[in-house]
Structures are given as C-alpha cells and as structure tokens.
PDB file of C-alpha atoms in Angstrom:
ATOM      1  CA  MET A   1      76.938  97.126 117.738  1.00 53.00           C
ATOM      2  CA  VAL A   2      75.929  96.347 114.203  1.00 53.00           C
ATOM      3  CA  MET A   3      76.247  99.211 111.830  1.00 53.00           C
ATOM      4  CA  GLN A   4      74.513  99.501 108.537  1.00 54.00           C
ATOM      5  CA  TRP A   5      74.363 102.264 105.831  1.00 48.00           C
ATOM      6  CA  TYR A   6      75.359 102.814 102.380  1.00 51.00           C
ATOM      7  CA  PRO A   7      75.975 106.520 101.432  1.00 54.00           C
ATOM      8  CA  GLY A   8      75.413 107.168  97.695  1.00 52.00           C
ATOM      9  CA  HIS A   9      79.074 108.389  97.228  1.00 53.00           C
ATOM     10  CA  MET A  10      80.522 105.145  98.699  1.00 58.00           C
ATOM     11  CA  ASN A  11      78.436 103.054  96.334  1.00 64.00           C
ATOM     12  CA  LYS A  12      79.523 105.087  93.353  1.00 68.00           C
ATOM     13  CA  ALA A  13      83.158 105.004  94.503  1.00 66.00           C
ATOM     14  CA  LYS A  14      83.085 101.171  94.800  1.00 73.00           C
ATOM     15  CA  ASN A  15      81.759 100.882  91.243  1.00 76.00           C
ATOM     16  CA  GLN A  16      84.312 103.294  89.925  1.00 76.00           C
ATOM     17  CA  VAL A  17      87.099 101.281  91.701  1.00 81.00           C
ATOM     18  CA  GLN A  18      85.825  98.180  89.945  1.00 79.00           C
ATOM     19  CA  ASP A  19      85.683  99.907  86.574  1.00 80.00           C
ATOM     20  CA  ARG A  20      89.102 101.459  86.750  1.00 85.00           C
ATOM     21  CA  LEU A  21      90.918  98.345  88.096  1.00 87.00           C
ATOM     22  CA  LYS A  22      91.794  97.297  84.567  1.00 87.00           C
ATOM     23  CA  MET A  23      93.732 100.488  84.073  1.00 89.00           C
ATOM     24  CA  VAL A  24      96.152  99.983  86.865  1.00 92.00           C
ATOM     25  CA  ASP A  25      99.111  97.677  87.412  1.00 93.00           C
ATOM     26  CA  ILE A  26      98.969  97.342  91.190  1.00 94.00           C
ATOM     27  CA  VAL A  27      96.716  98.342  94.159  1.00 93.00           C
ATOM     28  CA  LEU A  28      98.018  99.985  97.268  1.00 93.00           C
ATOM     29  CA  GLU A  29      95.624  98.977 100.072  1.00 93.00           C
ATOM     30  CA  ILE A  30      95.969 101.418 102.920  1.00 95.00           C
ATOM     31  CA  VAL A  31      95.010 100.103 106.391  1.00 95.00           C
ATOM     32  CA  ASP A  32      95.345 101.516 109.911  1.00 96.00           C
ATOM     33  CA  ALA A  33      98.162  99.808 111.633  1.00 97.00           C
ATOM     34  CA  ARG A  34      96.157  99.727 114.924  1.00 97.00           C
ATOM     35  CA  LEU A  35      93.440  97.686 112.925  1.00 96.00           C
ATOM     36  CA  PRO A  36      95.198  95.622 110.365  1.00 96.00           C
ATOM     37  CA  PHE A  37      92.235  93.372 109.908  1.00 94.00           C
ATOM     38  CA  SER A  38      89.276  95.535 111.006  1.00 94.00           C
ATOM     39  CA  SER A  39      90.287  98.329 108.729  1.00 94.00           C
ATOM     40  CA  ARG A  40      90.268  96.248 105.562  1.00 92.00           C
ATOM     41  CA  ASN A  41      87.112  96.529 103.568  1.00 88.00           C
ATOM     42  CA  PRO A  42      85.949  93.030 102.576  1.00 86.00           C
ATOM     43  CA  VAL A  43      84.119  94.388  99.570  1.00 82.00           C
ATOM     44  CA  LEU A  44      87.378  95.977  98.256  1.00 82.00           C
ATOM     45  CA  GLU A  45      89.262  92.926  99.039  1.00 80.00           C
ATOM     46  CA  GLN A  46      86.997  90.935  96.682  1.00 79.00           C
ATOM     47  CA  ILE A  47      87.323  93.563  93.953  1.00 80.00           C
ATOM     48  CA  ILE A  48      91.069  93.791  94.029  1.00 82.00           C
ATOM     49  CA  ASP A  49      91.806  90.118  94.510  1.00 73.00           C
ATOM     50  CA  GLN A  50      92.409  89.713  90.783  1.00 74.00           C
ATOM     51  CA  LYS A  51      95.277  92.432  90.949  1.00 85.00           C
ATOM     52  CA  LYS A  52      98.724  92.489  92.495  1.00 90.00           C
ATOM     53  CA  HIS A  53      98.517  94.514  95.652  1.00 90.00           C
ATOM     54  CA  ILE A  54     100.514  95.782  98.677  1.00 94.00           C
ATOM     55  CA  ILE A  55      99.067  96.448 102.110  1.00 95.00           C
ATOM     56  CA  ILE A  56     100.408  99.670 103.620  1.00 95.00           C
ATOM     57  CA  LEU A  57     100.115  99.633 107.496  1.00 96.00           C
ATOM     58  CA  ASN A  58      99.852 103.363 107.938  1.00 94.00           C
ATOM     59  CA  LYS A  59      99.776 105.168 111.345  1.00 94.00           C
ATOM     60  CA  ALA A  60     102.443 102.690 112.588  1.00 94.00           C
ATOM     61  CA  ASP A  61     103.594 105.370 115.095  1.00 94.00           C
ATOM     62  CA  LEU A  62     100.258 104.897 116.846  1.00 95.00           C
ATOM     63  CA  ALA A  63     100.310 101.106 116.816  1.00 96.00           C
ATOM     64  CA  ASP A  64     102.046  98.596 119.099  1.00 97.00           C
ATOM     65  CA  PRO A  65     105.300  97.741 117.286  1.00 96.00           C
ATOM     66  CA  LYS A  66     105.238  94.155 118.401  1.00 96.00           C
ATOM     67  CA  ARG A  67     101.788  93.580 116.983  1.00 96.00           C
ATOM     68  CA  THR A  68     102.722  95.295 113.740  1.00 96.00           C
ATOM     69  CA  LYS A  69     105.589  92.857 113.131  1.00 96.00           C
ATOM     70  CA  GLU A  70     103.213  90.016 113.873  1.00 96.00           C
ATOM     71  CA  TRP A  71     100.697  91.264 111.365  1.00 96.00           C
ATOM     72  CA  LYS A  72     103.379  91.712 108.684  1.00 96.00           C
ATOM     73  CA  VAL A  73     104.300  88.069 109.192  1.00 95.00           C
ATOM     74  CA  ASN A  74     100.571  87.149 108.993  1.00 94.00           C
ATOM     75  CA  PHE A  75     100.143  88.913 105.647  1.00 93.00           C
ATOM     76  CA  GLU A  76     103.349  87.451 104.225  1.00 93.00           C
ATOM     77  CA  GLN A  77     102.166  83.895 105.162  1.00 93.00           C
ATOM     78  CA  GLU A  78      98.975  84.799 103.272  1.00 89.00           C
ATOM     79  CA  GLY A  79     100.990  85.691 100.193  1.00 90.00           C
ATOM     80  CA  THR A  80     100.613  89.473 100.464  1.00 91.00           C
ATOM     81  CA  LYS A  81     103.548  91.916 100.885  1.00 92.00           C
ATOM     82  CA  SER A  82     103.048  94.625 103.519  1.00 94.00           C
ATOM     83  CA  VAL A  83     105.044  97.699 104.753  1.00 94.00           C
ATOM     84  CA  GLU A  84     104.657  99.659 107.877  1.00 94.00           C
ATOM     85  CA  LEU A  85     104.480 103.440 107.454  1.00 92.00           C
ATOM     86  CA  ASP A  86     104.267 106.637 109.428  1.00 88.00           C
ATOM     87  CA  ALA A  87     103.106 109.034 106.658  1.00 82.00           C
ATOM     88  CA  LYS A  88     102.575 111.874 109.074  1.00 81.00           C
ATOM     89  CA  HIS A  89     106.248 112.036 110.015  1.00 81.00           C
ATOM     90  CA  ASN A  90     107.365 110.855 106.540  1.00 79.00           C
ATOM     91  CA  LYS A  91     108.910 107.456 107.727  1.00 79.00           C
ATOM     92  CA  GLY A  92     108.967 104.430 105.537  1.00 78.00           C
ATOM     93  CA  LEU A  93     107.816 105.904 102.195  1.00 79.00           C
ATOM     94  CA  GLY A  94     110.960 104.709 100.354  1.00 80.00           C
ATOM     95  CA  LYS A  95     109.910 101.091 100.947  1.00 87.00           C
ATOM     96  CA  ILE A  96     106.736 101.594  99.000  1.00 88.00           C
ATOM     97  CA  LYS A  97     108.552 102.136  95.592  1.00 86.00           C
ATOM     98  CA  ASP A  98     110.835  99.113  96.243  1.00 89.00           C
ATOM     99  CA  LEU A  99     107.798  96.946  97.123  1.00 91.00           C
ATOM    100  CA  ILE A 100     105.933  98.153  93.896  1.00 91.00           C
ATOM    101  CA  ARG A 101     108.910  97.396  91.729  1.00 89.00           C
ATOM    102  CA  GLY A 102     109.421  94.024  93.307  1.00 92.00           C
ATOM    103  CA  GLU A 103     105.786  93.069  92.744  1.00 92.00           C
ATOM    104  CA  LEU A 104     105.920  94.221  89.101  1.00 93.00           C
ATOM    105  CA  SER A 105     109.523  92.989  88.384  1.00 92.00           C
ATOM    106  CA  GLU A 106     108.357  90.803  85.403  1.00 92.00           C
ATOM    107  CA  LYS A 107     106.387  93.594  83.720  1.00 90.00           C
ATOM    108  CA  ILE A 108     109.332  96.111  84.302  1.00 90.00           C
ATOM    109  CA  ALA A 109     111.777  93.572  82.861  1.00 93.00           C
ATOM    110  CA  LYS A 110     109.675  93.279  79.734  1.00 92.00           C
ATOM    111  CA  TYR A 111     109.508  97.129  79.410  1.00 90.00           C
ATOM    112  CA  GLU A 112     113.269  97.362  79.752  1.00 89.00           C
ATOM    113  CA  ALA A 113     114.051  94.371  77.473  1.00 92.00           C
ATOM    114  CA  ASN A 114     111.938  96.016  74.671  1.00 91.00           C
ATOM    115  CA  GLY A 115     113.740  99.302  75.129  1.00 91.00           C
ATOM    116  CA  VAL A 116     110.742 101.133  76.574  1.00 89.00           C
ATOM    117  CA  LYS A 117     111.769 104.274  78.210  1.00 84.00           C
ATOM    118  CA  ASN A 118     110.004 106.734  80.553  1.00 84.00           C
ATOM    119  CA  TYR A 119     107.290 104.016  81.173  1.00 87.00           C
ATOM    120  CA  ARG A 120     104.872 104.922  84.000  1.00 90.00           C
ATOM    121  CA  ILE A 121     103.575 102.380  86.615  1.00 92.00           C
ATOM    122  CA  LYS A 122      99.905 102.956  87.398  1.00 93.00           C
ATOM    123  CA  ALA A 123      98.791 102.303  90.905  1.00 93.00           C
ATOM    124  CA  MET A 124      95.425 102.642  92.576  1.00 91.00           C
ATOM    125  CA  CYS A 125      95.189 103.713  96.235  1.00 90.00           C
ATOM    126  CA  VAL A 126      92.254 102.194  98.158  1.00 90.00           C
ATOM    127  CA  GLY A 127      91.160 102.107 101.737  1.00 90.00           C
ATOM    128  CA  ILE A 128      88.427 102.940 104.289  1.00 89.00           C
ATOM    129  CA  PRO A 129      87.995 106.491 105.657  1.00 87.00           C
ATOM    130  CA  ASN A 130      90.545 108.161 107.970  1.00 88.00           C
ATOM    131  CA  VAL A 131      93.361 105.703 107.310  1.00 92.00           C
ATOM    132  CA  GLY A 132      95.585 108.440 106.200  1.00 88.00           C
ATOM    133  CA  LYS A 133      95.404 107.751 102.449  1.00 88.00           C
ATOM    134  CA  SER A 134      95.531 111.421 101.408  1.00 83.00           C
ATOM    135  CA  THR A 135      98.554 112.082 103.586  1.00 86.00           C
ATOM    136  CA  ILE A 136     100.427 109.209 102.037  1.00 87.00           C
ATOM    137  CA  LEU A 137      99.663 110.485  98.522  1.00 87.00           C
ATOM    138  CA  ASN A 138     100.747 114.025  99.369  1.00 85.00           C
ATOM    139  CA  ARG A 139     104.036 112.632 100.801  1.00 84.00           C
ATOM    140  CA  ILE A 140     104.747 110.455  97.690  1.00 84.00           C
ATOM    141  CA  VAL A 141     103.883 113.301  95.250  1.00 83.00           C
ATOM    142  CA  GLY A 142     105.855 115.732  97.333  1.00 77.00           C
ATOM    143  CA  LYS A 143     103.126 118.392  97.548  1.00 67.00           C
ATOM    144  CA  ASN A 144      99.612 118.872  98.833  1.00 64.00           C
ATOM    145  CA  VAL A 145      97.470 117.518  96.018  1.00 63.00           C
ATOM    146  CA  ALA A 146      95.045 115.544  98.049  1.00 56.00           C
ATOM    147  CA  VAL A 147      92.740 116.941 100.776  1.00 50.00           C
ATOM    148  CA  THR A 148      93.547 115.696 104.186  1.00 48.00           C
ATOM    149  CA  GLY A 149      91.598 115.828 107.406  1.00 47.00           C
ATOM    150  CA  ASN A 150      91.396 113.858 110.739  1.00 48.00           C
ATOM    151  CA  LYS A 151      87.924 112.707 110.050  1.00 45.00           C
ATOM    152  CA  PRO A 152      86.256 110.264 107.691  1.00 43.00           C
ATOM    153  CA  GLY A 153      84.871 111.271 104.290  1.00 44.00           C
ATOM    154  CA  VAL A 154      87.297 113.951 103.197  1.00 43.00           C
ATOM    155  CA  THR A 155      88.173 112.643  99.786  1.00 45.00           C
ATOM    156  CA  LYS A 156      85.145 112.566  97.523  1.00 46.00           C
ATOM    157  CA  ASN A 157      86.462 112.065  93.953  1.00 53.00           C
ATOM    158  CA  GLN A 158      88.943 109.883  92.103  1.00 62.00           C
ATOM    159  CA  ASN A 159      91.969 111.728  90.678  1.00 75.00           C
ATOM    160  CA  TRP A 160      95.121 110.726  88.923  1.00 85.00           C
ATOM    161  CA  LEU A 161      98.332 112.109  90.558  1.00 88.00           C
ATOM    162  CA  LYS A 162     101.740 112.148  88.940  1.00 86.00           C
ATOM    163  CA  THR A 163     104.920 111.461  90.897  1.00 85.00           C
ATOM    164  CA  ASP A 164     108.750 111.797  90.290  1.00 82.00           C
ATOM    165  CA  LEU A 165     109.174 108.038  90.891  1.00 80.00           C
ATOM    166  CA  GLY A 166     107.720 106.842  87.515  1.00 85.00           C
ATOM    167  CA  ILE A 167     104.445 106.123  89.200  1.00 89.00           C
ATOM    168  CA  ASP A 168     100.917 107.554  88.501  1.00 91.00           C
ATOM    169  CA  LEU A 169      98.597 107.191  91.575  1.00 91.00           C
ATOM    170  CA  LEU A 170      94.892 107.058  91.385  1.00 89.00           C
ATOM    171  CA  ASP A 171      93.308 108.458  94.455  1.00 86.00           C
ATOM    172  CA  THR A 172      89.939 107.103  95.588  1.00 84.00           C
ATOM    173  CA  PRO A 173      87.468 108.096  98.313  1.00 80.00           C
ATOM    174  CA  GLY A 174      87.441 106.088 101.524  1.00 81.00           C
ATOM    175  CA  ILE A 175      84.871 103.230 101.180  1.00 82.00           C
ATOM    176  CA  LEU A 176      83.201 101.462 104.045  1.00 80.00           C
ATOM    177  CA  TRP A 177      81.199  98.317 103.477  1.00 76.00           C
ATOM    178  CA  PRO A 178      77.417  98.309 103.621  1.00 73.00           C
ATOM    179  CA  LYS A 179      77.046  96.482 106.984  1.00 75.00           C
ATOM    180  CA  ILE A 180      79.476  95.810 109.811  1.00 81.00           C
ATOM    181  CA  ASP A 181      78.077  92.621 111.286  1.00 81.00           C
ATOM    182  CA  ASP A 182      80.932  91.936 113.767  1.00 86.00           C
ATOM    183  CA  PRO A 183      80.335  94.118 116.828  1.00 88.00           C
ATOM    184  CA  LYS A 184      84.016  94.189 117.645  1.00 91.00           C
ATOM    185  CA  VAL A 185      84.976  95.482 114.252  1.00 92.00           C
ATOM    186  CA  GLY A 186      82.298  98.258 114.670  1.00 91.00           C
ATOM    187  CA  MET A 187      83.916  99.203 118.098  1.00 93.00           C
ATOM    188  CA  LYS A 188      87.453  99.240 116.733  1.00 95.00           C
ATOM    189  CA  LEU A 189      86.522 101.388 113.784  1.00 93.00           C
ATOM    190  CA  ALA A 190      84.768 103.771 116.064  1.00 93.00           C
ATOM    191  CA  LEU A 191      87.764 103.963 118.365  1.00 94.00           C
ATOM    192  CA  SER A 192      90.152 104.795 115.444  1.00 92.00           C
ATOM    193  CA  GLY A 193      87.875 107.582 114.065  1.00 90.00           C
ATOM    194  CA  ALA A 194      86.983 105.726 110.806  1.00 88.00           C
ATOM    195  CA  ILE A 195      83.306 106.070 111.736  1.00 86.00           C
ATOM    196  CA  LYS A 196      81.738 109.459 112.339  1.00 83.00           C
ATOM    197  CA  ASP A 197      81.214 109.964 116.108  1.00 85.00           C
ATOM    198  CA  LYS A 198      77.479 110.701 115.880  1.00 85.00           C
ATOM    199  CA  ILE A 199      76.799 107.212 114.543  1.00 84.00           C
ATOM    200  CA  TYR A 200      77.681 105.198 117.634  1.00 89.00           C
ATOM    201  CA  SER A 201      76.963 105.204 121.399  1.00 92.00           C
ATOM    202  CA  PRO A 202      80.159 106.430 123.192  1.00 95.00           C
ATOM    203  CA  ASP A 203      79.552 104.350 126.281  1.00 96.00           C
ATOM    204  CA  ASP A 204      79.511 101.106 124.231  1.00 95.00           C
ATOM    205  CA  VAL A 205      82.826 102.031 122.622  1.00 96.00           C
ATOM    206  CA  ALA A 206      84.391 103.082 125.894  1.00 97.00           C
ATOM    207  CA  ILE A 207      83.470  99.974 127.627  1.00 97.00           C
ATOM    208  CA  TYR A 208      84.831  97.979 124.826  1.00 96.00           C
ATOM    209  CA  ALA A 209      88.089  99.932 124.973  1.00 97.00           C
ATOM    210  CA  LEU A 210      88.484  99.431 128.731  1.00 97.00           C
ATOM    211  CA  ASN A 211      87.766  95.858 128.521  1.00 96.00           C
ATOM    212  CA  PHE A 212      90.198  95.364 125.694  1.00 96.00           C
ATOM    213  CA  MET A 213      92.922  97.149 127.737  1.00 97.00           C
ATOM    214  CA  GLU A 214      92.169  95.140 130.865  1.00 95.00           C
ATOM    215  CA  THR A 215      92.954  92.051 128.786  1.00 94.00           C
ATOM    216  CA  TYR A 216      95.925  93.215 126.676  1.00 95.00           C
ATOM    217  CA  TYR A 217      97.289  96.537 128.056  1.00 97.00           C
ATOM    218  CA  ILE A 218      96.388  96.376 131.765  1.00 96.00           C
ATOM    219  CA  ASP A 219      99.566  98.132 132.987  1.00 96.00           C
ATOM    220  CA  GLN A 220      99.047 101.010 130.651  1.00 97.00           C
ATOM    221  CA  LEU A 221      95.423 101.350 131.793  1.00 97.00           C
ATOM    222  CA  MET A 222      96.371 101.375 135.359  1.00 97.00           C
ATOM    223  CA  GLU A 223      99.199 103.950 134.868  1.00 97.00           C
ATOM    224  CA  ALA A 224      97.104 106.380 132.753  1.00 97.00           C
ATOM    225  CA  TYR A 225      94.207 106.514 135.211  1.00 96.00           C
ATOM    226  CA  LYS A 226      96.008 105.687 138.364  1.00 95.00           C
ATOM    227  CA  ILE A 227      93.899 102.517 139.176  1.00 94.00           C
ATOM    228  CA  ASP A 228      94.908  99.740 141.483  1.00 92.00           C
ATOM    229  CA  ARG A 229      94.903  96.210 140.133  1.00 89.00           C
ATOM    230  CA  THR A 230      92.586  95.253 142.940  1.00 89.00           C
ATOM    231  CA  ASP A 231      89.972  97.741 142.010  1.00 85.00           C
ATOM    232  CA  LEU A 232      90.054  96.386 138.421  1.00 89.00           C
ATOM    233  CA  TYR A 233      89.637  92.759 139.575  1.00 88.00           C
ATOM    234  CA  ASN A 234      86.761  93.759 141.943  1.00 89.00           C
ATOM    235  CA  SER A 235      84.594  95.637 139.445  1.00 91.00           C
ATOM    236  CA  THR A 236      82.956  94.890 136.146  1.00 95.00           C
ATOM    237  CA  THR A 237      83.890  97.030 133.112  1.00 95.00           C
ATOM    238  CA  PRO A 238      80.599  99.026 133.252  1.00 95.00           C
ATOM    239  CA  GLU A 239      81.269  99.680 136.936  1.00 96.00           C
ATOM    240  CA  LEU A 240      84.875 100.717 135.992  1.00 96.00           C
ATOM    241  CA  LEU A 241      83.332 103.313 133.611  1.00 97.00           C
ATOM    242  CA  MET A 242      81.062 104.644 136.242  1.00 96.00           C
ATOM    243  CA  ASN A 243      83.933 104.917 138.799  1.00 95.00           C
ATOM    244  CA  LEU A 244      86.116 106.710 136.194  1.00 96.00           C
ATOM    245  CA  THR A 245      83.210 109.109 135.487  1.00 97.00           C
ATOM    246  CA  LYS A 246      83.271 110.152 139.017  1.00 96.00           C
ATOM    247  CA  LYS A 247      87.056 110.236 139.164  1.00 96.00           C
ATOM    248  CA  PHE A 248      87.108 112.567 136.152  1.00 97.00           C
ATOM    249  CA  GLY A 249      84.705 114.902 137.997  1.00 97.00           C
ATOM    250  CA  TYR A 250      81.844 114.369 135.552  1.00 96.00           C
ATOM    251  CA  LYS A 251      79.292 113.181 138.154  1.00 93.00           C
ATOM    252  CA  ASP A 252      76.838 110.882 136.232  1.00 94.00           C
ATOM    253  CA  ASP A 253      77.752 112.157 132.752  1.00 97.00           C
ATOM    254  CA  TYR A 254      78.799 108.803 131.327  1.00 97.00           C
ATOM    255  CA  ASP A 255      78.785 109.978 127.712  1.00 96.00           C
ATOM    256  CA  LYS A 256      81.266 112.710 128.592  1.00 97.00           C
ATOM    257  CA  ALA A 257      83.509 110.278 130.353  1.00 98.00           C
ATOM    258  CA  SER A 258      83.238 107.814 127.471  1.00 97.00           C
ATOM    259  CA  ARG A 259      84.403 110.443 124.913  1.00 97.00           C
ATOM    260  CA  LYS A 260      87.244 111.315 127.126  1.00 98.00           C
ATOM    261  CA  ILE A 261      88.327 107.662 127.168  1.00 98.00           C
ATOM    262  CA  ILE A 262      87.928 107.367 123.418  1.00 97.00           C
ATOM    263  CA  ASN A 263      89.970 110.654 122.855  1.00 97.00           C
ATOM    264  CA  ASP A 264      92.617 109.396 125.235  1.00 98.00           C
ATOM    265  CA  VAL A 265      92.934 106.317 123.196  1.00 97.00           C
ATOM    266  CA  ARG A 266      93.462 108.381 120.041  1.00 95.00           C
ATOM    267  CA  LYS A 267      95.870 110.719 121.686  1.00 95.00           C
ATOM    268  CA  LEU A 268      98.088 107.865 123.005  1.00 96.00           C
ATOM    269  CA  ARG A 269      97.321 108.502 126.674  1.00 97.00           C
ATOM    270  CA  PHE A 270      97.712 104.744 127.045  1.00 97.00           C
ATOM    271  CA  GLY A 271     100.610 104.475 124.727  1.00 97.00           C
ATOM    272  CA  ARG A 272     100.729 102.659 121.380  1.00 97.00           C
ATOM    273  CA  ILE A 273      97.884 100.172 121.135  1.00 97.00           C
ATOM    274  CA  THR A 274      96.879  97.659 118.439  1.00 97.00           C
ATOM    275  CA  PHE A 275      93.164  96.570 118.784  1.00 97.00           C
ATOM    276  CA  ASP A 276      93.489  93.675 116.317  1.00 96.00           C
ATOM    277  CA  VAL A 277      95.164  90.557 117.653  1.00 93.00           C
ATOM    278  CA  PRO A 278      96.524  88.122 114.917  1.00 88.00           C
ATOM    279  CA  GLY A 279      94.459  85.022 114.859  1.00 78.00           C
ATOM    280  CA  GLU A 280      91.384  86.173 116.723  1.00 75.00           C
ATOM    281  CA  PHE A 281      89.208  86.544 113.610  1.00 62.00           C
ATOM    282  CA  TYR A 282      90.391  83.274 112.080  1.00 50.00           C
ATOM    283  CA  GLU A 283      89.759  81.321 115.199  1.00 45.00           C
ATOM    284  CA  GLU A 284      86.061  82.364 114.997  1.00 43.00           C
TER     285      GLU A 284
END
C-alpha cells in the first residue's frame, strides 16, 4: 500500500518549520511509541538534523514496554536522547525538562556565567499527525492551550506557548511526508490512526495486523479471539480474516470485520503492541 498526497497545509507547515528553526534552541520530536521508526517523518528528520533534538516516545502506555526499552537503546546508540512518555495520564513529563537542560548544558552554563537571569529556552515541537503532540503541550503548559483530538490534522497553525519551566514551546501542525513508499510503514501508520481511515483499504491493514501478530504476538491473538494454534497454522492470513468475519457474525462483510480488528488493536484488545521491531528497517 503506497500512499501519496501533499495537502497544502502540510507543505506550508514544513516550510514554516524550516524557516523558524533558527529561532529555537532545541527540537522535541514526538513519535508514537508503538511506531518509533515508522512515525518519524524523514523530511522533518533532514530539516532538524542541524539542531539538537530529543525524541519523545509518546503513548508509551499503549506500546510493548520491552520494545520501548530496545528503541531507547537504539536511539542512544545513534546519538539521540529519548524519553518514554504517557502524556494522557501525565507520566514521564518531568524527564523532558531534565533532558532539555542536559542537551543545552553548555548554553545554559554561558547564560549563568554571564549573569543572565530569567532566560527562556525556546523549543520547537514537531511530529506527524495523531502522535499526541497537543496533549503533551497542554500537560507541559498546565492548561488546555493546544487543540487535541484522537484523529489526524487537528492542529493547523504554529503558535508559541509559554510554560512555568523557563521554556517557550513552538507548536506545529502534524506533518506527513509526500509519499510513503514502504507498504509496511503505510500499514502501521493506518493502524495507529495517523492516516485518515477513508484513505486506506481496511482489509489490507487488518490482514497486515493479523500477520504481524501471528509472528510476534501469537498468544495475545489467540487469547483475544479464542483461536486454536492449529487453526492458525492451517490457514493463510486472508483465510483467517474470512474465518473471523464469520465468527464475529458479519457474514461476508470483510470491511466491517477488518475495521473491528483495527479498532481492537487501537483499544488494546490484544494488549500493548509495538509494530516496529528494532533492526528490521536497517536490515533492508
């Protein structure tokens, strides 16, 4: 499933990020902890590469904790600091300030050596749609200053937000890249809700999800849908979708069954799952 688009507001936002980068000290790159690689915008990565930046693994409460630890080690080895966060339940926010000060320690030391008081650190928040960026900003600021919503494309403008931590935050709209060439990345983004549901075929995404869980989370899959291991081994993944459609009582409505599977993934019916496996992309 190759996806291609470039809405005008995303192109405009990309250009604004590039223009305003010189105004900030550090970039906070928000990613979905379930997709630590797939939810990183390669266009943004190129733009922010010249700046110090921190990766924030948000929605850690939805991700496999073992995989999250592996990804943090992976980013550390690449030279980028990261922190896991559950912004929805206000867990892990305190670590962000410490990481920012750690990354900017030389600049902060110069401020303090020169007697500069009440200095403000300027940080830019970037990420693709639906990674929880606005929720993070509201938590840091301490009030609802950024519009939130469990769907992509909620934030449309770039706004400066003041905090009590000595940090000014520049909010930016979620930006997807023009063309998603890797079908697996497209499937994963669709599963997470980063791509609007009307854009993709639900049966393609559901089959991908089932196949992935058969490989990495087979026990959770069998428990959730009461499937015998023998039945899994004796059927292809499309056949499994057809069997589940009948089991759900949907007759031949494969789209309805597929959307149920996608929603079950999002609602943790199978438990906490991470769809990016460290090393899989680099091997290719």
